[in-house]
Amino acid sequence: MSQSSPQPERPCPSRPLERRPDAGSVPRPVDAASAPDTVRASDAEREAVVEELRIASVEGRLTFEELTERTEAAYAAVTRGDLEPITADLPGMGAPGANPAPVQVKRKFTAVMGDCKERIVGRIDGPLEAVSVMGDVELDLRGAQVPTGEVHISATAVMGDVKIIVPDGVSIELSGHNFLGDRRVAVRDPHPGARVPVVRITAHAVMGDIKIVDDEHHAPLRRAITTWWNDRK
């Protein structure tokens, strides 16, 4: 008696194939007309917001701290809805310019066997100079207006200390030299490839210290308490 050869097993047409366990869910297409805020932002849209912020800073509408904070938020935005609040309180392009803050007249800050503490709120149109001789100089740039988006500072510490406070998210370019002294930068790195405000510092330390810090490193305890309080709301 002849024996039939085994037939290959065929899937039953009435039973659907099982989904692979490693298969991820495919997001549904977004309807840009019905939900424009959920559409992913493009690099060009982020750059357009950054340019609008720069113009607002030139017009005197944003401080140095506000400019850097909003620039950082623009580059971190994922959707168009994330971009809208960044410029919601700014007028449209081509609106009449606001009156800028008064120019920062005092540009040299010196401490000789004493202390000099300045919070700059004027408009920085030129380089600043900080000199400490057996004393302490502290410059706070967070409330300043910087139309060009750049600040140039010459800092010298001779048996003294110079501390420069900058907003979170700025780029620091440090040059100079030290002799039996220290030059330190304690700021967060900005978003890679972002066009963020720049602080250029030529620092010379002779048996002294020059330190550049952002808001996060200037008062970490106060910042932690503020963040905790805001999260409670």
PDB file of C-alpha atoms in Angstrom:
ATOM      1  CA  MET A   1       0.000   0.000   0.000  1.00  0.00           C
ATOM      2  CA  SER A   2       1.429   3.360  -1.007  1.00  0.00           C
ATOM      3  CA  GLN A   3       1.873   6.027   1.616  1.00  0.00           C
ATOM      4  CA  SER A   4       1.078   9.686   0.859  1.00  0.00           C
ATOM      5  CA  SER A   5       3.873  12.193   1.457  1.00  0.00           C
ATOM      6  CA  PRO A   6       3.279  14.761   4.241  1.00  0.00           C
ATOM      7  CA  GLN A   7       1.792  18.037   3.069  1.00  0.00           C
ATOM      8  CA  PRO A   8       3.199  21.407   4.334  1.00  0.00           C
ATOM      9  CA  GLU A   9       1.086  23.016   7.012  1.00  0.00           C
ATOM     10  CA  ARG A  10      -0.934  25.987   5.807  1.00  0.00           C
ATOM     11  CA  PRO A  11      -2.289  28.773   7.970  1.00  0.00           C
ATOM     12  CA  CYS A  12      -6.000  28.686   8.521  1.00  0.00           C
ATOM     13  CA  PRO A  13      -7.589  31.556   6.531  1.00  0.00           C
ATOM     14  CA  SER A  14     -10.215  32.116   9.211  1.00  0.00           C
ATOM     15  CA  ARG A  15      -7.616  32.775  11.933  1.00  0.00           C
ATOM     16  CA  PRO A  16      -5.642  36.055  11.699  1.00  0.00           C
ATOM     17  CA  LEU A  17      -1.890  35.918  12.014  1.00  0.00           C
ATOM     18  CA  GLU A  18      -0.599  36.785  15.473  1.00  0.00           C
ATOM     19  CA  ARG A  19       1.045  40.167  15.849  1.00  0.00           C
ATOM     20  CA  ARG A  20       4.727  40.069  16.600  1.00  0.00           C
ATOM     21  CA  PRO A  21       5.349  40.987  20.267  1.00  0.00           C
ATOM     22  CA  ASP A  22       8.122  43.399  19.288  1.00  0.00           C
ATOM     23  CA  ALA A  23       6.018  45.333  16.803  1.00  0.00           C
ATOM     24  CA  GLY A  24       5.422  48.898  17.953  1.00  0.00           C
ATOM     25  CA  SER A  25       2.251  50.868  17.510  1.00  0.00           C
ATOM     26  CA  VAL A  26       2.122  53.118  14.470  1.00  0.00           C
ATOM     27  CA  PRO A  27       0.999  56.668  15.336  1.00  0.00           C
ATOM     28  CA  ARG A  28      -2.069  57.889  13.539  1.00  0.00           C
ATOM     29  CA  PRO A  29      -1.594  60.710  11.060  1.00  0.00           C
ATOM     30  CA  VAL A  30      -2.091  64.167  12.594  1.00  0.00           C
ATOM     31  CA  ASP A  31      -4.706  66.396  11.015  1.00  0.00           C
ATOM     32  CA  ALA A  32      -2.934  69.766  10.842  1.00  0.00           C
ATOM     33  CA  ALA A  33      -6.212  71.581  10.232  1.00  0.00           C
ATOM     34  CA  SER A  34      -8.010  70.265  13.324  1.00  0.00           C
ATOM     35  CA  ALA A  35      -5.021  70.079  15.712  1.00  0.00           C
ATOM     36  CA  PRO A  36      -2.290  72.493  14.526  1.00  0.00           C
ATOM     37  CA  ASP A  37      -0.658  72.663  17.981  1.00  0.00           C
ATOM     38  CA  THR A  38       0.243  68.974  17.872  1.00  0.00           C
ATOM     39  CA  VAL A  39       2.135  69.166  14.580  1.00  0.00           C
ATOM     40  CA  ARG A  40       5.858  68.644  14.957  1.00  0.00           C
ATOM     41  CA  ALA A  41       7.916  71.836  14.705  1.00  0.00           C
ATOM     42  CA  SER A  42      10.600  72.051  12.046  1.00  0.00           C
ATOM     43  CA  ASP A  43      14.121  73.428  12.449  1.00  0.00           C
ATOM     44  CA  ALA A  44      13.131  76.372  10.245  1.00  0.00           C
ATOM     45  CA  GLU A  45      10.205  77.209  12.558  1.00  0.00           C
ATOM     46  CA  ARG A  46      12.472  77.078  15.617  1.00  0.00           C
ATOM     47  CA  GLU A  47      15.008  79.368  13.949  1.00  0.00           C
ATOM     48  CA  ALA A  48      12.226  81.799  13.010  1.00  0.00           C
ATOM     49  CA  VAL A  49      11.191  82.057  16.663  1.00  0.00           C
ATOM     50  CA  VAL A  50      14.817  82.606  17.726  1.00  0.00           C
ATOM     51  CA  GLU A  51      15.131  85.408  15.167  1.00  0.00           C
ATOM     52  CA  GLU A  52      11.943  87.007  16.502  1.00  0.00           C
ATOM     53  CA  LEU A  53      13.416  86.854  20.010  1.00  0.00           C
ATOM     54  CA  ARG A  54      16.629  88.470  18.802  1.00  0.00           C
ATOM     55  CA  ILE A  55      14.709  91.342  17.223  1.00  0.00           C
ATOM     56  CA  ALA A  56      12.658  91.762  20.400  1.00  0.00           C
ATOM     57  CA  SER A  57      15.900  92.009  22.366  1.00  0.00           C
ATOM     58  CA  VAL A  58      17.244  94.669  19.992  1.00  0.00           C
ATOM     59  CA  GLU A  59      14.015  96.621  20.475  1.00  0.00           C
ATOM     60  CA  GLY A  60      14.472  96.506  24.237  1.00  0.00           C
ATOM     61  CA  ARG A  61      11.578  94.138  24.963  1.00  0.00           C
ATOM     62  CA  LEU A  62      13.624  91.325  26.537  1.00  0.00           C
ATOM     63  CA  THR A  63      16.371  91.276  29.141  1.00  0.00           C
ATOM     64  CA  PHE A  64      19.492  89.164  28.722  1.00  0.00           C
ATOM     65  CA  GLU A  65      18.010  86.506  30.996  1.00  0.00           C
ATOM     66  CA  GLU A  66      14.677  86.434  29.158  1.00  0.00           C
ATOM     67  CA  LEU A  67      16.417  86.214  25.790  1.00  0.00           C
ATOM     68  CA  THR A  68      18.513  83.203  26.798  1.00  0.00           C
ATOM     69  CA  GLU A  69      15.641  81.419  28.556  1.00  0.00           C
ATOM     70  CA  ARG A  70      13.298  81.782  25.587  1.00  0.00           C
ATOM     71  CA  THR A  71      15.993  80.884  23.070  1.00  0.00           C
ATOM     72  CA  GLU A  72      16.691  77.690  24.974  1.00  0.00           C
ATOM     73  CA  ALA A  73      12.968  76.902  25.107  1.00  0.00           C
ATOM     74  CA  ALA A  74      12.646  77.469  21.352  1.00  0.00           C
ATOM     75  CA  TYR A  75      15.355  74.952  20.528  1.00  0.00           C
ATOM     76  CA  ALA A  76      13.841  72.435  22.959  1.00  0.00           C
ATOM     77  CA  ALA A  77      10.326  72.784  21.479  1.00  0.00           C
ATOM     78  CA  VAL A  78       8.878  69.624  19.941  1.00  0.00           C
ATOM     79  CA  THR A  79       5.560  70.838  18.513  1.00  0.00           C
ATOM     80  CA  ARG A  80       4.194  74.088  17.142  1.00  0.00           C
ATOM     81  CA  GLY A  81       2.149  74.345  20.305  1.00  0.00           C
ATOM     82  CA  ASP A  82       5.392  74.437  22.311  1.00  0.00           C
ATOM     83  CA  LEU A  83       6.623  77.388  20.233  1.00  0.00           C
ATOM     84  CA  GLU A  84       3.541  79.587  20.503  1.00  0.00           C
ATOM     85  CA  PRO A  85       3.836  80.593  24.205  1.00  0.00           C
ATOM     86  CA  ILE A  86       7.458  81.689  23.715  1.00  0.00           C
ATOM     87  CA  THR A  87       6.468  84.740  21.654  1.00  0.00           C
ATOM     88  CA  ALA A  88       2.841  85.125  22.768  1.00  0.00           C
ATOM     89  CA  ASP A  89       3.515  88.410  24.614  1.00  0.00           C
ATOM     90  CA  LEU A  90       5.605  89.916  21.809  1.00  0.00           C
ATOM     91  CA  PRO A  91       4.173  92.069  18.989  1.00  0.00           C
ATOM     92  CA  GLY A  92       4.243  90.863  15.436  1.00  0.00           C
ATOM     93  CA  MET A  93       7.156  91.469  13.120  1.00  0.00           C
ATOM     94  CA  GLY A  94       7.301  95.073  11.920  1.00  0.00           C
ATOM     95  CA  ALA A  95       5.603  96.570  14.980  1.00  0.00           C
ATOM     96  CA  PRO A  96       6.928  99.921  16.243  1.00  0.00           C
ATOM     97  CA  GLY A  97      10.028  99.397  18.347  1.00  0.00           C
ATOM     98  CA  ALA A  98       9.903  99.789  22.110  1.00  0.00           C
ATOM     99  CA  ASN A  99      12.094 102.248  23.960  1.00  0.00           C
ATOM    100  CA  PRO A 100      15.279 100.410  24.969  1.00  0.00           C
ATOM    101  CA  ALA A 101      16.658 100.622  28.480  1.00  0.00           C
ATOM    102  CA  PRO A 102      19.070 103.485  29.215  1.00  0.00           C
ATOM    103  CA  VAL A 103      22.620 102.759  28.146  1.00  0.00           C
ATOM    104  CA  GLN A 104      24.936 101.336  30.804  1.00  0.00           C
ATOM    105  CA  VAL A 105      27.179 104.340  31.474  1.00  0.00           C
ATOM    106  CA  LYS A 106      29.412 102.742  34.104  1.00  0.00           C
ATOM    107  CA  ARG A 107      31.578 100.137  32.428  1.00  0.00           C
ATOM    108  CA  LYS A 108      34.529  99.718  34.805  1.00  0.00           C
ATOM    109  CA  PHE A 109      33.981  98.103  38.187  1.00  0.00           C
ATOM    110  CA  THR A 110      36.885  98.170  40.648  1.00  0.00           C
ATOM    111  CA  ALA A 111      37.435  96.859  44.180  1.00  0.00           C
ATOM    112  CA  VAL A 112      40.695  97.692  45.981  1.00  0.00           C
ATOM    113  CA  MET A 113      40.753  96.125  49.425  1.00  0.00           C
ATOM    114  CA  GLY A 114      36.968  96.288  49.408  1.00  0.00           C
ATOM    115  CA  ASP A 115      33.832  94.999  47.684  1.00  0.00           C
ATOM    116  CA  CYS A 116      31.990  96.002  44.526  1.00  0.00           C
ATOM    117  CA  LYS A 117      28.649  94.360  43.789  1.00  0.00           C
ATOM    118  CA  GLU A 118      26.650  95.474  40.739  1.00  0.00           C
ATOM    119  CA  ARG A 119      23.452  94.222  39.120  1.00  0.00           C
ATOM    120  CA  ILE A 120      23.434  95.679  35.629  1.00  0.00           C
ATOM    121  CA  VAL A 121      19.995  96.560  34.252  1.00  0.00           C
ATOM    122  CA  GLY A 122      21.006  99.037  31.549  1.00  0.00           C
ATOM    123  CA  ARG A 123      21.746  98.480  27.888  1.00  0.00           C
ATOM    124  CA  ILE A 124      25.217  97.062  27.239  1.00  0.00           C
ATOM    125  CA  ASP A 125      26.582  98.615  24.050  1.00  0.00           C
ATOM    126  CA  GLY A 126      30.295  98.147  24.734  1.00  0.00           C
ATOM    127  CA  PRO A 127      32.832  96.069  26.668  1.00  0.00           C
ATOM    128  CA  LEU A 128      32.861  95.929  30.467  1.00  0.00           C
ATOM    129  CA  GLU A 129      35.872  95.782  32.788  1.00  0.00           C
ATOM    130  CA  ALA A 130      36.153  94.252  36.273  1.00  0.00           C
ATOM    131  CA  VAL A 131      39.304  94.776  38.400  1.00  0.00           C
ATOM    132  CA  SER A 132      39.839  93.315  41.851  1.00  0.00           C
ATOM    133  CA  VAL A 133      42.945  94.066  43.958  1.00  0.00           C
ATOM    134  CA  MET A 134      42.699  92.345  47.338  1.00  0.00           C
ATOM    135  CA  GLY A 135      38.942  92.755  47.096  1.00  0.00           C
ATOM    136  CA  ASP A 136      35.792  91.220  45.592  1.00  0.00           C
ATOM    137  CA  VAL A 137      33.900  92.223  42.447  1.00  0.00           C
ATOM    138  CA  GLU A 138      30.549  90.680  41.541  1.00  0.00           C
ATOM    139  CA  LEU A 139      28.769  91.518  38.279  1.00  0.00           C
ATOM    140  CA  ASP A 140      25.233  90.268  37.647  1.00  0.00           C
ATOM    141  CA  LEU A 141      24.289  90.404  33.945  1.00  0.00           C
ATOM    142  CA  ARG A 142      20.899  88.691  34.133  1.00  0.00           C
ATOM    143  CA  GLY A 143      18.823  91.888  34.125  1.00  0.00           C
ATOM    144  CA  ALA A 144      20.806  93.705  31.432  1.00  0.00           C
ATOM    145  CA  GLN A 145      19.677  94.415  27.891  1.00  0.00           C
ATOM    146  CA  VAL A 146      22.079  93.134  25.254  1.00  0.00           C
ATOM    147  CA  PRO A 147      20.886  94.137  21.756  1.00  0.00           C
ATOM    148  CA  THR A 148      23.768  92.386  19.984  1.00  0.00           C
ATOM    149  CA  GLY A 149      23.405  89.146  21.960  1.00  0.00           C
ATOM    150  CA  GLU A 150      27.094  89.372  22.938  1.00  0.00           C
ATOM    151  CA  VAL A 151      28.887  90.724  25.989  1.00  0.00           C
ATOM    152  CA  HIS A 152      32.638  91.358  26.167  1.00  0.00           C
ATOM    153  CA  ILE A 153      34.265  91.545  29.600  1.00  0.00           C
ATOM    154  CA  SER A 154      37.867  92.079  30.689  1.00  0.00           C
ATOM    155  CA  ALA A 155      38.391  90.665  34.199  1.00  0.00           C
ATOM    156  CA  THR A 156      41.533  91.030  36.334  1.00  0.00           C
ATOM    157  CA  ALA A 157      41.967  89.588  39.823  1.00  0.00           C
ATOM    158  CA  VAL A 158      45.125  90.327  41.836  1.00  0.00           C
ATOM    159  CA  MET A 159      44.936  88.623  45.219  1.00  0.00           C
ATOM    160  CA  GLY A 160      41.181  89.069  44.981  1.00  0.00           C
ATOM    161  CA  ASP A 161      38.040  87.554  43.457  1.00  0.00           C
ATOM    162  CA  VAL A 162      35.877  88.394  40.439  1.00  0.00           C
ATOM    163  CA  LYS A 163      32.508  86.686  40.051  1.00  0.00           C
ATOM    164  CA  ILE A 164      30.360  87.123  36.941  1.00  0.00           C
ATOM    165  CA  ILE A 165      26.760  85.879  37.001  1.00  0.00           C
ATOM    166  CA  VAL A 166      25.198  85.095  33.621  1.00  0.00           C
ATOM    167  CA  PRO A 167      21.756  83.745  32.636  1.00  0.00           C
ATOM    168  CA  ASP A 168      21.230  80.011  32.192  1.00  0.00           C
ATOM    169  CA  GLY A 169      21.872  78.799  28.660  1.00  0.00           C
ATOM    170  CA  VAL A 170      24.482  81.304  27.444  1.00  0.00           C
ATOM    171  CA  SER A 171      27.701  80.294  25.733  1.00  0.00           C
ATOM    172  CA  ILE A 172      30.943  81.227  27.505  1.00  0.00           C
ATOM    173  CA  GLU A 173      34.206  81.921  25.667  1.00  0.00           C
ATOM    174  CA  LEU A 174      37.086  82.281  28.124  1.00  0.00           C
ATOM    175  CA  SER A 175      40.618  83.422  27.352  1.00  0.00           C
ATOM    176  CA  GLY A 176      43.547  84.888  29.309  1.00  0.00           C
ATOM    177  CA  HIS A 177      45.987  83.413  31.811  1.00  0.00           C
ATOM    178  CA  ASN A 178      46.450  82.796  35.517  1.00  0.00           C
ATOM    179  CA  PHE A 179      49.479  82.794  37.847  1.00  0.00           C
ATOM    180  CA  LEU A 180      48.980  81.102  41.201  1.00  0.00           C
ATOM    181  CA  GLY A 181      45.305  81.766  40.692  1.00  0.00           C
ATOM    182  CA  ASP A 182      42.222  80.090  39.282  1.00  0.00           C
ATOM    183  CA  ARG A 183      39.766  80.661  36.434  1.00  0.00           C
ATOM    184  CA  ARG A 184      36.567  78.620  36.597  1.00  0.00           C
ATOM    185  CA  VAL A 185      33.405  78.332  34.510  1.00  0.00           C
ATOM    186  CA  ALA A 186      30.340  76.759  36.135  1.00  0.00           C
ATOM    187  CA  VAL A 187      27.524  77.008  33.592  1.00  0.00           C
ATOM    188  CA  ARG A 188      25.314  74.499  31.840  1.00  0.00           C
ATOM    189  CA  ASP A 189      26.234  73.661  28.265  1.00  0.00           C
ATOM    190  CA  PRO A 190      23.821  75.262  25.775  1.00  0.00           C
ATOM    191  CA  HIS A 191      21.765  73.286  23.281  1.00  0.00           C
ATOM    192  CA  PRO A 192      24.167  71.806  20.659  1.00  0.00           C
ATOM    193  CA  GLY A 193      24.235  73.906  17.508  1.00  0.00           C
ATOM    194  CA  ALA A 194      21.957  76.583  18.952  1.00  0.00           C
ATOM    195  CA  ARG A 195      22.463  80.286  18.252  1.00  0.00           C
ATOM    196  CA  VAL A 196      22.499  81.373  21.888  1.00  0.00           C
ATOM    197  CA  PRO A 197      23.803  84.633  23.430  1.00  0.00           C
ATOM    198  CA  VAL A 198      27.552  84.710  24.041  1.00  0.00           C
ATOM    199  CA  VAL A 199      29.646  86.119  26.878  1.00  0.00           C
ATOM    200  CA  ARG A 200      33.319  86.534  25.927  1.00  0.00           C
ATOM    201  CA  ILE A 201      35.654  87.017  28.889  1.00  0.00           C
ATOM    202  CA  THR A 202      39.345  87.815  28.882  1.00  0.00           C
ATOM    203  CA  ALA A 203      40.400  86.787  32.382  1.00  0.00           C
ATOM    204  CA  HIS A 204      43.758  87.341  34.091  1.00  0.00           C
ATOM    205  CA  ALA A 205      44.194  85.984  37.616  1.00  0.00           C
ATOM    206  CA  VAL A 206      47.325  86.642  39.727  1.00  0.00           C
ATOM    207  CA  MET A 207      46.996  84.905  43.072  1.00  0.00           C
ATOM    208  CA  GLY A 208      43.272  85.460  42.739  1.00  0.00           C
ATOM    209  CA  ASP A 209      40.126  83.762  41.451  1.00  0.00           C
ATOM    210  CA  ILE A 210      37.824  84.538  38.524  1.00  0.00           C
ATOM    211  CA  LYS A 211      34.582  82.585  38.358  1.00  0.00           C
ATOM    212  CA  ILE A 212      31.764  82.646  35.821  1.00  0.00           C
ATOM    213  CA  VAL A 213      28.494  81.077  37.013  1.00  0.00           C
ATOM    214  CA  ASP A 214      24.937  80.871  35.738  1.00  0.00           C
ATOM    215  CA  ASP A 215      21.804  81.199  37.821  1.00  0.00           C
ATOM    216  CA  GLU A 216      21.721  77.478  38.547  1.00  0.00           C
ATOM    217  CA  HIS A 217      25.209  77.452  40.077  1.00  0.00           C
ATOM    218  CA  HIS A 218      24.990  80.883  41.698  1.00  0.00           C
ATOM    219  CA  ALA A 219      22.258  79.975  44.191  1.00  0.00           C
ATOM    220  CA  PRO A 220      21.494  76.240  43.912  1.00  0.00           C
ATOM    221  CA  LEU A 221      19.585  76.058  47.219  1.00  0.00           C
ATOM    222  CA  ARG A 222      17.338  79.007  46.351  1.00  0.00           C
ATOM    223  CA  ARG A 223      16.694  77.570  42.905  1.00  0.00           C
ATOM    224  CA  ALA A 224      15.780  74.152  44.380  1.00  0.00           C
ATOM    225  CA  ILE A 225      13.316  75.752  46.800  1.00  0.00           C
ATOM    226  CA  THR A 226      11.745  77.836  44.022  1.00  0.00           C
ATOM    227  CA  THR A 227      11.379  74.787  41.774  1.00  0.00           C
ATOM    228  CA  TRP A 228       9.812  72.796  44.604  1.00  0.00           C
ATOM    229  CA  TRP A 229       7.357  75.592  45.356  1.00  0.00           C
ATOM    230  CA  ASN A 230       6.352  75.981  41.701  1.00  0.00           C
ATOM    231  CA  ASP A 231       5.812  72.222  41.340  1.00  0.00           C
ATOM    232  CA  ARG A 232       3.339  72.302  44.228  1.00  0.00           C
ATOM    233  CA  LYS A 233       0.981  74.611  42.347  1.00  0.00           C
TER     234      LYS A 233
END
